[in-house]
Coordinates of C-alpha atoms and ligand atoms in Angstrom, one line a residue:
X1072 CA 70.7 271.4 -78.2
X1073 CA 73.3 274.0 -79.2
X1074 CA 71.4 277.3 -79.8
X1075 CA 74.0 278.4 -82.3
X1076 CA 72.9 275.6 -84.5
X1077 CA 69.4 276.8 -84.8
X1078 CA 69.0 278.2 -88.3
X1079 CA 66.0 279.9 -89.7
X1080 CA 64.5 278.8 -92.9
X1081 CA 63.0 281.6 -95.0
X1082 CA 59.5 282.6 -94.0
X1083 CA 56.9 281.0 -96.1
X1084 CA 53.9 283.1 -97.2
X1085 CA 51.1 280.7 -96.4
X1086 CA 47.6 281.5 -97.3
X1087 CA 45.2 281.8 -94.3
X1088 CA 41.5 281.4 -93.9
X1089 CA 39.7 284.7 -94.4
X1090 CA 37.2 284.5 -91.5
X1091 CA 36.4 282.4 -88.5
X1092 CA 33.0 281.5 -90.0
X1093 CA 34.7 280.6 -93.2
X1094 CA 37.1 278.3 -91.5
X1095 CA 34.4 276.5 -89.5
X1096 CA 32.2 276.1 -92.6
X1097 CA 35.2 274.7 -94.6
X1098 CA 36.0 272.3 -91.8
X1099 CA 32.4 271.3 -91.5
X1100 CA 32.3 270.9 -95.3
X1101 CA 35.3 268.7 -95.0
X1102 CA 33.8 266.4 -92.4
X1103 CA 30.1 266.5 -93.5
X1104 CA 30.1 264.4 -96.6
X1105 CA 28.7 261.3 -98.3
X1106 CA 29.7 259.5 -95.1
X1107 CA 27.0 261.3 -93.3
X1108 CA 24.0 261.0 -95.6
X1109 CA 24.9 258.0 -97.7
X1110 CA 27.2 255.8 -95.6
X1111 CA 25.8 256.4 -92.1
X1112 CA 22.2 255.4 -92.8
X1113 CA 23.1 252.1 -94.4
X1114 CA 25.8 251.3 -91.8
X1115 CA 23.3 252.0 -89.0
X1116 CA 20.5 250.0 -90.7
X1117 CA 22.8 247.1 -91.5
X1118 CA 24.3 246.9 -88.0
X1119 CA 21.1 246.8 -86.0
X1120 CA 20.1 250.4 -85.7
X1121 CA 19.9 251.0 -81.9
X1122 CA 22.6 248.4 -81.5
X1123 CA 24.9 250.5 -83.7
X1124 CA 24.4 253.8 -82.0
X1125 CA 25.9 252.7 -78.7
X1126 CA 29.3 251.7 -79.9
X1127 CA 29.0 254.7 -82.2
X1128 CA 28.7 257.2 -79.4
X1129 CA 31.4 255.5 -77.4
X1130 CA 33.8 255.6 -80.4
X1131 CA 33.0 259.3 -80.8
X1132 CA 34.0 260.0 -77.2
X1133 CA 37.0 257.7 -77.0
X1134 CA 38.5 258.1 -80.5
X1135 CA 36.7 260.9 -82.4
X1136 CA 37.2 263.8 -80.1
X1137 CA 40.8 263.1 -79.0
X1138 CA 42.0 262.4 -82.5
X1139 CA 40.2 265.5 -83.8
X1140 CA 42.0 267.6 -81.3
X1141 CA 45.3 266.0 -82.1
X1142 CA 44.8 266.6 -85.8
X1143 CA 44.0 270.3 -85.5
X1144 CA 47.1 270.6 -83.3
X1145 CA 49.3 268.8 -85.8
X1146 CA 48.0 271.0 -88.6
X1147 CA 48.6 274.3 -86.9
X1148 CA 52.0 273.0 -85.8
X1149 CA 53.0 272.0 -89.3
X1150 CA 51.6 275.3 -90.7
X1151 CA 54.1 277.2 -88.5
X1152 CA 56.9 275.5 -90.5
X1153 CA 55.1 276.1 -93.8
X1154 CA 53.9 272.6 -94.2
X1155 CA 50.4 271.4 -95.1
X1156 CA 51.0 267.7 -95.4
X1157 CA 51.3 265.0 -92.8
X1158 CA 54.7 263.5 -93.6
X1159 CA 56.5 266.7 -92.4
X1160 CA 54.2 267.2 -89.5
X1161 CA 54.8 263.8 -88.1
X1162 CA 58.5 264.1 -88.8
X1163 CA 58.6 267.4 -86.8
X1164 CA 56.8 265.8 -83.9
X1165 CA 58.8 262.5 -83.9
X1166 CA 62.2 264.0 -84.3
X1167 CA 62.0 265.4 -80.7
X1168 CA 62.3 262.0 -79.0
X1169 CA 63.2 259.6 -81.8
X1170 CA 65.8 261.9 -83.4
X1171 CA 65.7 262.9 -87.1
X1172 CA 67.0 259.7 -88.6
X1173 CA 64.2 257.6 -87.3
X1174 CA 61.6 260.4 -87.5
X1175 CA 62.0 260.6 -91.3
X1176 CA 61.0 256.9 -91.6
X1177 CA 57.9 257.4 -89.6
X1178 CA 57.1 260.6 -91.4
X1179 CA 57.5 258.9 -94.7
X1180 CA 55.3 255.9 -93.7
X1181 CA 52.5 258.1 -92.6
X1182 CA 53.0 260.4 -95.5
X1183 CA 52.6 257.5 -97.9
X1184 CA 49.5 256.2 -96.2
X1185 CA 47.8 259.6 -96.4
X1186 CA 48.8 259.9 -100.0
X1187 CA 47.2 256.4 -100.4
X1188 CA 44.0 257.7 -98.8
X1189 CA 43.7 261.0 -100.6
X1190 CA 44.5 259.5 -104.0
X1191 CA 42.5 256.3 -103.7
X1192 CA 39.5 257.2 -101.6
X1193 CA 38.7 260.0 -104.1
X1194 CA 39.2 257.5 -106.9
X1195 CA 35.8 256.1 -106.0
X1196 CA 34.3 259.0 -103.9
X1197 CA 34.4 261.3 -106.9
X1198 CA 32.4 258.7 -108.8
X1199 CA 29.7 258.7 -106.1
X1200 CA 29.6 262.5 -106.3
X1201 CA 29.1 262.1 -110.0
X1202 CA 26.2 259.7 -109.4
X1203 CA 24.6 262.2 -107.0
X1204 CA 24.9 264.9 -109.6
X1205 CA 23.5 262.5 -112.3
X1206 CA 20.7 261.5 -110.0
X1207 CA 19.9 265.1 -109.2
X1208 CA 19.4 265.7 -112.9
X1209 CA 17.5 262.5 -113.6
X1210 CA 15.2 263.0 -110.6
X1211 CA 14.5 266.6 -111.6
X1212 CA 13.7 265.5 -115.1
X1213 CA 11.6 262.6 -113.9
X1214 CA 13.7 260.0 -115.7
X1215 CA 12.7 257.1 -113.4
X1216 CA 9.2 258.3 -112.3
X1217 CA 7.4 255.9 -114.6
X1218 CA 5.8 253.2 -112.4
X1219 CA 7.0 250.5 -114.8
X1220 CA 10.7 251.3 -114.1
X1221 CA 12.5 249.3 -111.5
X1222 CA 14.8 251.6 -109.6
X1223 CA 17.2 248.7 -108.9
X1224 CA 17.6 248.0 -112.6
X1225 CA 17.7 251.8 -113.2
X1226 CA 20.7 252.1 -111.0
X1227 CA 22.5 249.2 -112.6
X1228 CA 21.8 250.7 -116.0
X1229 CA 23.2 254.0 -114.8
X1230 CA 26.5 252.6 -113.7
X1231 CA 26.8 250.6 -116.9
X1232 CA 26.1 253.6 -119.1
X1233 CA 29.3 255.3 -120.1
X1234 CA 27.6 258.6 -121.1
X1235 CA 26.0 259.1 -117.6
X1236 CA 29.0 257.8 -115.7
X1237 CA 31.6 259.9 -117.5
X1238 CA 29.6 263.0 -118.0
X1239 CA 28.7 263.5 -114.4
X1240 CA 32.0 262.3 -113.0
X1241 CA 34.1 264.6 -115.2
X1242 CA 31.8 267.5 -114.6
X1243 CA 32.1 267.1 -110.9
X1244 CA 35.9 266.8 -111.1
X1245 CA 36.0 269.9 -113.3
X1246 CA 34.0 271.9 -110.6
X1247 CA 36.4 270.6 -108.0
X1248 CA 39.4 271.7 -110.1
X1249 CA 37.9 275.1 -110.7
X1250 CA 37.3 275.6 -107.0
X1251 CA 40.7 274.4 -105.8
X1252 CA 42.6 276.4 -108.4
X1253 CA 41.2 279.6 -106.8
X1254 CA 42.9 278.9 -103.5
X1255 CA 42.0 278.7 -99.9
X1256 CA 40.0 281.8 -99.4
X1257 CA 38.5 282.5 -102.8
X1258 CA 38.1 278.8 -103.7
X1259 CA 37.5 276.4 -100.8
X1260 CA 36.2 278.9 -98.3
X1261 CA 33.9 280.7 -100.7
X1262 CA 32.4 277.4 -101.9
X1263 CA 31.9 276.2 -98.3
X1264 CA 30.2 279.4 -97.4
X1265 CA 27.8 279.0 -100.3
X1266 CA 27.2 275.2 -100.1
X1267 CA 27.1 274.4 -96.4
X1268 CA 24.2 276.7 -95.4
X1269 CA 22.2 275.3 -98.4
X1270 CA 23.0 271.8 -97.4
X1271 CA 21.7 272.4 -93.9
X1272 CA 18.6 274.1 -95.3
X1273 CA 17.8 271.2 -97.6
X1274 CA 18.4 268.9 -94.7
X1275 CA 15.8 270.7 -92.6
X1276 CA 13.3 270.7 -95.4
X1277 CA 13.7 267.0 -95.8
X1278 CA 13.4 266.3 -92.1
X1279 CA 10.3 268.4 -92.0
X1280 CA 8.9 266.3 -94.9
X1281 CA 9.7 263.1 -93.0
X1282 CA 7.7 264.3 -89.9
X1283 CA 4.7 265.0 -92.0
X1284 CA 4.7 261.6 -93.8
X1285 CA 2.4 259.8 -91.4
X1286 CA 1.8 256.1 -92.4
X1287 CA 1.3 256.3 -96.1
X1288 CA 1.3 252.6 -96.9
X1289 CA 0.8 250.4 -93.9
X1290 CA -0.6 251.6 -90.5
X1291 CA 2.2 249.8 -88.8
X1292 CA 4.9 251.6 -90.7
X1293 CA 5.6 255.3 -90.0
X1294 CA 8.6 257.5 -90.1
X1295 CA 8.6 257.5 -86.3
X1296 CA 8.9 253.8 -86.3
X1297 CA 12.1 254.1 -88.3
X1298 CA 13.4 256.6 -85.8
X1299 CA 12.7 254.4 -82.9
X1300 CA 14.5 251.6 -84.6
X1301 CA 17.6 253.8 -84.7
X1302 CA 17.3 255.2 -81.2
X1303 CA 16.1 252.2 -79.1
X1304 CA 19.3 250.9 -77.5
X1305 CA 19.4 247.1 -77.8
X1306 CA 22.4 246.2 -75.8
X1307 CA 22.1 242.5 -76.3
X1308 CA 22.2 242.8 -80.0
X1309 CA 25.5 244.6 -80.2
X1310 CA 27.9 242.4 -82.1
X1311 CA 31.7 242.9 -82.5
X1312 CA 31.2 243.6 -86.2
X1313 CA 28.6 246.3 -85.4
X1314 CA 31.1 247.8 -83.0
X1315 CA 33.9 247.7 -85.5
X1316 CA 31.8 249.3 -88.2
X1317 CA 30.7 252.0 -85.7
X1318 CA 34.4 252.8 -85.1
X1319 CA 35.1 252.8 -88.8
X1320 CA 32.1 255.1 -89.3
X1321 CA 33.5 257.6 -86.7
X1322 CA 36.8 257.8 -88.6
X1323 CA 35.2 258.2 -92.0
X1324 CA 32.6 260.7 -91.0
X1325 CA 34.9 263.0 -89.0
X1326 CA 37.5 262.8 -91.8
X1327 CA 40.1 261.6 -89.3
X1328 CA 43.0 259.4 -90.2
X1329 CA 43.0 261.0 -93.7
X1330 CA 45.4 263.9 -93.3
X1331 CA 42.8 266.4 -94.5
X1332 CA 41.9 268.0 -91.2
X1333 CA 45.6 268.7 -90.6
X1334 CA 45.8 270.2 -94.1
X1335 CA 43.0 272.6 -93.5
X1336 CA 44.3 273.4 -90.0
X1337 CA 47.7 274.3 -91.4
X1338 CA 46.1 277.5 -92.9
X1339 CA 45.1 278.9 -89.5
X1340 CA 46.9 281.6 -87.6
X1341 CA 49.2 280.4 -84.8
X1342 CA 47.1 281.7 -81.9
X1343 CA 43.7 280.9 -83.3
X1344 CA 41.5 278.9 -81.0
X1345 CA 41.7 275.3 -82.2
X1346 CA 39.9 273.7 -79.3
X1347 CA 36.6 275.5 -79.9
X1348 CA 37.0 275.0 -83.6
X1349 CA 37.6 271.2 -83.3
X1350 CA 34.5 270.9 -81.1
X1351 CA 32.5 273.1 -83.5
X1352 CA 33.5 270.8 -86.4
X1353 CA 32.5 267.7 -84.5
X1354 CA 29.2 269.2 -83.4
X1355 CA 28.3 270.4 -86.9
X1356 CA 29.2 267.0 -88.3
X1357 CA 27.3 264.9 -85.8
X1358 CA 24.3 267.1 -86.1
X1359 CA 24.4 266.6 -89.9
X1360 CA 24.9 262.8 -89.4
X1361 CA 22.7 261.6 -86.6
X1362 CA 20.0 264.3 -86.6
X1363 CA 19.7 265.1 -90.4
X1364 CA 21.3 261.9 -91.9
X1365 CA 19.6 259.7 -89.4
X1366 CA 16.2 261.4 -89.8
X1367 CA 15.9 261.3 -93.6
X1368 CA 16.9 258.1 -95.3
X1369 CA 16.0 255.5 -92.6
X1370 CA 12.6 256.9 -91.6
X1371 CA 11.5 257.5 -95.2
X1372 CA 12.4 254.0 -96.2
X1373 CA 10.7 252.6 -93.1
X1374 CA 7.5 254.5 -93.6
X1375 CA 7.1 253.2 -97.2
X1376 CA 8.8 249.8 -97.1
X1377 CA 8.8 248.8 -93.5
X1378 CA 11.7 246.8 -92.0
X1379 CA 12.7 245.4 -95.4
X1380 CA 13.3 248.9 -96.8
X1381 CA 16.0 249.8 -94.3
X1382 CA 17.9 246.6 -94.8
X1383 CA 18.7 247.9 -98.2
X1384 CA 22.4 248.4 -97.6
X1385 CA 24.4 250.5 -100.0
X1386 CA 21.4 250.8 -102.3
X1387 CA 19.4 252.7 -99.7
X1388 CA 20.1 256.1 -101.2
X1389 CA 20.2 255.2 -104.9
X1390 CA 17.6 252.4 -105.1
X1391 CA 15.2 252.4 -102.1
X1392 CA 14.7 256.2 -101.9
X1393 CA 14.1 256.7 -105.6
X1394 CA 11.4 254.1 -105.4
X1395 CA 9.7 256.2 -102.8
X1396 CA 10.2 259.5 -104.6
X1397 CA 8.1 258.0 -107.4
X1398 CA 5.1 257.6 -105.2
X1399 CA 5.4 260.3 -102.6
X1400 CA 3.6 263.6 -103.0
X1401 CA 6.1 266.1 -104.3
X1402 CA 8.6 263.3 -104.7
X1403 CA 10.4 264.8 -107.7
X1404 CA 11.2 267.9 -105.8
X1405 CA 12.1 266.1 -102.6
X1406 CA 14.2 263.6 -104.5
X1407 CA 16.1 266.4 -106.3
X1408 CA 16.8 268.1 -103.0
X1409 CA 18.0 264.8 -101.6
X1410 CA 20.5 264.2 -104.4
X1411 CA 21.7 267.9 -104.4
X1412 CA 22.2 267.6 -100.7
X1413 CA 24.4 264.5 -101.3
X1414 CA 26.2 266.4 -104.1
X1415 CA 27.0 269.4 -101.9
X1416 CA 28.1 267.2 -99.0
X1417 CA 30.4 265.1 -101.2
X1418 CA 31.8 268.1 -103.1
X1419 CA 32.9 270.1 -100.0
X1420 CA 34.6 266.9 -98.7
X1421 CA 36.3 265.8 -101.9
X1422 CA 37.8 269.3 -102.2
X1423 CA 39.8 268.7 -99.1
X1424 CA 41.5 265.6 -100.5
X1425 CA 42.0 267.4 -103.8
X1426 CA 43.7 270.3 -101.9
X1427 CA 45.9 267.9 -100.0
X1428 CA 47.4 266.7 -103.2
X1429 CA 47.7 270.2 -104.6
X1430 CA 49.6 271.1 -101.4
X1431 CA 52.1 268.4 -102.2
X1432 CA 52.7 269.8 -105.6
X1433 CA 52.8 273.4 -104.6
X1434 CA 54.8 273.1 -101.4
X1435 CA 57.2 270.2 -102.2
X1436 CA 57.6 270.6 -106.0
X1437 CA 57.0 274.3 -106.0
X1438 CA 54.6 274.2 -108.9
X1439 CA 52.1 277.1 -109.3
X1440 CA 48.6 276.2 -107.9
X1441 CA 47.0 276.2 -111.3
X1442 CA 49.4 273.7 -112.7
X1443 CA 49.2 271.6 -109.6
X1444 CA 45.5 271.6 -109.8
X1445 CA 45.5 270.4 -113.4
X1446 CA 47.9 267.6 -112.5
X1447 CA 45.7 266.4 -109.7
X1448 CA 42.7 266.6 -112.1
X1449 CA 44.6 264.3 -114.5
X1450 CA 45.6 262.0 -111.6
X1451 CA 42.1 261.6 -110.4
X1452 CA 40.9 260.8 -113.9
X1453 CA 43.6 258.1 -114.1
X1454 CA 42.9 256.5 -110.8
X1455 CA 39.2 256.8 -111.2
X1456 CA 39.1 255.1 -114.6
X1457 CA 39.0 251.5 -113.3
X1458 CA 36.1 252.4 -111.0
X1459 CA 34.2 254.0 -113.8
X1460 CA 34.7 251.3 -116.4
X1461 CA 34.4 248.2 -114.3
X1462 CA 30.6 248.0 -114.4
X1463 CA 30.6 249.0 -118.1
X1464 CA 33.1 246.4 -119.2
X1465 CA 32.1 243.5 -117.0
X1466 CA 28.4 244.2 -117.2
X1467 CA 28.0 243.4 -113.5
X1468 CA 27.2 245.7 -110.6
X1469 CA 29.6 244.2 -108.1
X1470 CA 32.1 247.1 -108.2
X1471 CA 34.8 244.8 -107.1
X1472 CA 37.7 247.2 -107.6
X1473 CA 35.8 249.9 -105.6
X1474 CA 35.0 247.4 -102.8
X1475 CA 38.6 246.2 -102.5
X1476 CA 40.1 249.7 -102.4
X1477 CA 37.4 250.9 -100.0
X1478 CA 38.0 247.9 -97.7
X1479 CA 41.7 248.6 -97.4
X1480 CA 42.1 252.3 -97.9
X1481 CA 38.8 253.8 -96.9
X1482 CA 38.3 251.6 -93.8
X1483 CA 41.5 249.9 -92.6
X1484 CA 44.2 252.5 -93.4
X1485 CA 42.4 255.3 -91.6
X1486 CA 42.6 253.5 -88.4
X1487 CA 46.3 252.7 -88.8
X1488 CA 47.0 256.4 -89.5
X1489 CA 45.0 257.4 -86.5
X1490 CA 47.0 255.0 -84.3
X1491 CA 50.3 256.3 -85.5
X1492 CA 49.2 259.9 -85.0
X1493 CA 48.0 259.4 -81.5
X1494 CA 51.1 257.4 -80.4
X1495 CA 53.5 260.0 -81.9
X1496 CA 51.6 262.8 -80.2
X1497 CA 51.2 261.0 -76.9
X1498 CA 54.6 259.6 -76.6
X1499 CA 57.2 261.1 -78.9
X1500 CA 56.5 264.8 -79.2
X1501 CA 58.5 266.8 -76.7
X1502 CA 56.6 270.0 -76.7
X1503 CA 53.8 269.5 -74.3
X1504 CA 50.7 268.7 -76.2
X1505 CA 48.5 270.6 -73.8
X1506 CA 50.6 273.8 -74.2
X1507 CA 50.4 273.4 -78.0
X1508 CA 46.7 272.7 -78.2
X1509 CA 45.6 275.2 -75.6
X1510 CA 47.4 278.2 -77.1
X1511 CA 44.8 280.8 -77.8
X1512 CA 42.0 278.5 -76.6
X1513 CA 39.0 279.8 -74.8
X1514 CA 38.2 276.4 -73.3
X1515 CA 41.4 274.6 -72.3
X1516 CA 41.8 270.9 -72.8
X1517 CA 42.3 269.4 -69.2
X1518 CA 45.4 267.5 -68.2
X1519 CA 43.7 264.1 -67.9
X1520 CA 42.7 264.3 -71.5
X1521 CA 46.4 264.1 -72.4
X1522 CA 47.7 262.0 -69.5
X1523 CA 45.0 259.4 -69.5
X1524 CA 43.0 259.6 -72.7
X1525 CA 45.6 260.5 -75.4
X1526 CA 48.4 258.5 -73.9
X1527 CA 46.5 255.4 -73.0
X1528 CA 42.8 255.1 -73.6
X1529 CA 42.7 256.2 -77.3
X1530 CA 45.7 254.2 -78.5
X1531 CA 44.6 251.1 -76.7
X1532 CA 41.1 251.5 -78.1
X1533 CA 42.4 251.9 -81.6
X1534 CA 44.7 248.9 -81.2
X1535 CA 41.8 246.9 -80.1
X1536 CA 39.8 247.9 -83.2
X1537 CA 42.7 247.2 -85.4
X1538 CA 43.2 243.7 -84.1
X1539 CA 39.5 243.1 -84.2
X1540 CA 39.2 244.4 -87.8
X1541 CA 42.2 242.3 -88.9
X1542 CA 40.5 239.2 -87.4
X1543 CA 37.3 240.0 -89.2
X1544 CA 39.1 240.6 -92.4
X1545 CA 40.8 237.3 -92.2
X1546 CA 37.5 235.6 -91.4
X1547 CA 35.7 237.3 -94.2
X1548 CA 38.4 236.3 -96.6
X1549 CA 39.8 239.7 -97.6
X1550 CA 43.3 238.4 -97.1
X1551 CA 43.0 235.5 -99.5
X1552 CA 44.6 235.6 -102.9
X1553 CA 41.1 235.5 -104.3
X1554 CA 39.0 237.2 -101.7
X1555 CA 35.7 235.5 -100.7
X1556 CA 33.5 238.2 -102.1
X1557 CA 34.6 237.4 -105.7
X1558 CA 35.1 233.7 -105.3
X1559 CA 32.1 232.9 -107.4
X1560 CA 32.8 235.6 -109.9
X1561 CA 36.1 234.8 -111.5
X1562 CA 35.8 237.5 -114.1
X1563 CA 36.1 240.0 -111.3
X1564 CA 39.3 238.7 -109.8
X1565 CA 41.5 240.8 -112.1
X1566 CA 39.6 243.9 -110.8
X1567 CA 40.3 243.0 -107.3
X1568 CA 44.0 242.4 -108.0
X1569 CA 44.1 245.6 -110.0
X1570 CA 42.9 247.4 -106.9
X1571 CA 45.6 245.8 -104.8
X1572 CA 48.2 246.7 -107.3
X1573 CA 47.0 250.3 -107.4
X1574 CA 47.2 250.4 -103.6
X1575 CA 50.8 249.1 -103.5
X1576 CA 51.9 251.4 -106.3
X1577 CA 50.5 254.5 -104.7
X1578 CA 51.9 253.6 -101.3
X1579 CA 55.3 253.0 -102.8
X1580 CA 55.4 256.2 -104.8
X1581 CA 54.0 258.0 -101.7
X1582 CA 56.8 256.7 -99.5
X1583 CA 59.6 257.6 -101.8
X1584 CA 58.1 261.0 -102.6
X1585 CA 57.6 261.9 -98.9
X1586 CA 61.0 260.7 -98.0
X1587 CA 62.6 262.8 -100.6
X1588 CA 60.5 265.9 -99.7
X1589 CA 61.4 265.6 -96.0
X1590 CA 65.1 265.1 -96.8
X1591 CA 65.0 268.0 -99.1
X1592 CA 64.2 270.5 -96.4
X1593 CA 65.6 268.7 -93.3
X1594 CA 68.5 267.0 -94.9
X1595 CA 71.1 268.7 -92.8
X1596 CA 69.5 267.7 -89.5
X1597 CA 68.9 264.2 -90.7
X1598 CA 72.6 263.9 -91.6
X1599 CA 73.7 265.1 -88.3
X1600 CA 70.8 263.5 -86.4
X1601 CA 70.3 266.7 -84.5
X1602 CA 67.5 269.3 -84.6
X1603 CA 68.7 272.4 -86.4
X1604 CA 65.5 274.0 -87.6
X1605 CA 63.1 275.3 -85.0
X1606 CA 60.4 277.9 -85.2
Ligands
LIG2523 N1 34.1 262.9 -93.7 C1 34.0 262.7 -95.1 C2 32.6 262.0 -95.3 O1 31.9 261.8 -94.4 O2 32.3 261.8 -96.5 C3 35.1 261.8 -95.5 C4 35.7 262.1 -96.8 C5 35.7 261.3 -97.9 C6 36.3 263.3 -97.0 C7 36.2 261.6 -99.1 C8 36.9 263.7 -98.2 C9 36.8 262.8 -99.2 F1 37.3 263.2 -100.4

């Protein structure tokens, strides 16, 4: 490259995290979410407990840790150039070996996918946050404590009740908007510093309660029995589906393949230690997931309802547990703490996706943060409407739109994004990954981690998962024009197709938008197909 061609773009004044503790708590807040306390228990229960934890731990080692390191690296690297979004980051990496003209295509594809994730996952995730806020309130006021009330029916009534659904959803969104508008330090960091310690405290209180439950209903059922279900490895019972779900859970719980780890990492200083911080984020997340998340819902359900209780699937948190809060000593308080814990967990995660979209508007379109934040608020209302009104309009509880969007965007797309990230980092980035990731690090990432794991093991493992998931999706009929899960419910077909349309629309707009943004800043070098801007 001709050094004379190197031009400097004006220095961007990027916000930084205020303190190290604040950064770690914000990142932990990002990762520790509904995935840990709501999704993990039912995934583990549905996939055989002890048979789930084995692929889970393997996926953590083979995919979770390497991708987390890669994402922190990408974020800090992009932050150096003033970028907080993934399209630019991947463009900057890929241009080294692929040259700018091809790099912009890959950057735009991944940018589009991440816009798909941050717009559409939050379209339903914000609703679940709303439910948790609603249930905190309804548990505290004792709304379902009457023994005559069936908690399954109560939940269905809840999601079909526009007053509940809209009040708590919009309230949660308004809190999010308020927090994000205040910026990185005063908004996101401040809320994480407040909410995360409380979340862990509530978690400990609930775990303590679990250990003092004994066998309240049946001498054969105890909380410890529930724990041993989760922790007894049953190698022979591991199915390919359990293994795939375990990999999906690792992506979801660590917030990888979503672009939001990179976004947070783009606000750190250039020689901050990202290796220790990545490992701290993973540790805090896994502690919250397997120790706290795994020791609350499953053991409580097992102690009161036995094996049947933990097979409850998605309804574990909102149907099985409320049933127990009704009869357990101090159940109203315990139940309120549980739903507030879910609310805090969800809030500090959703804020990361919210901020990702705000970054697009502030950095690419140069809008003031406040305006950007209001726009994202409106956008989330728009994309969340179908999720909110489906149950109300159809008078069913199938949540077909939600299910379809979650299947594709919340599960499948994350893995595709992870695969592209790791291939670009392992194969197309010229600057040595090790040098980049280890700058300022106390513990250095060893050479084999790059040469063996990031280059070969992780991409191959992800590819394997992707092929497996595609096969399972075909078998389970998700590729069909009318997917199998709504075959017998024709009135829900438009909701599924609406979900598909929303996905296509968001991806298309995301692609065009990202392409234009990259071109806007790197147009010269794309035209000449040579790298001109380097920092
Ligand atoms: N790691 C998060 C969780 O476990 O819930 C994933 C996440 C979902 C983050 C939705 C942000 C979000 F808006």
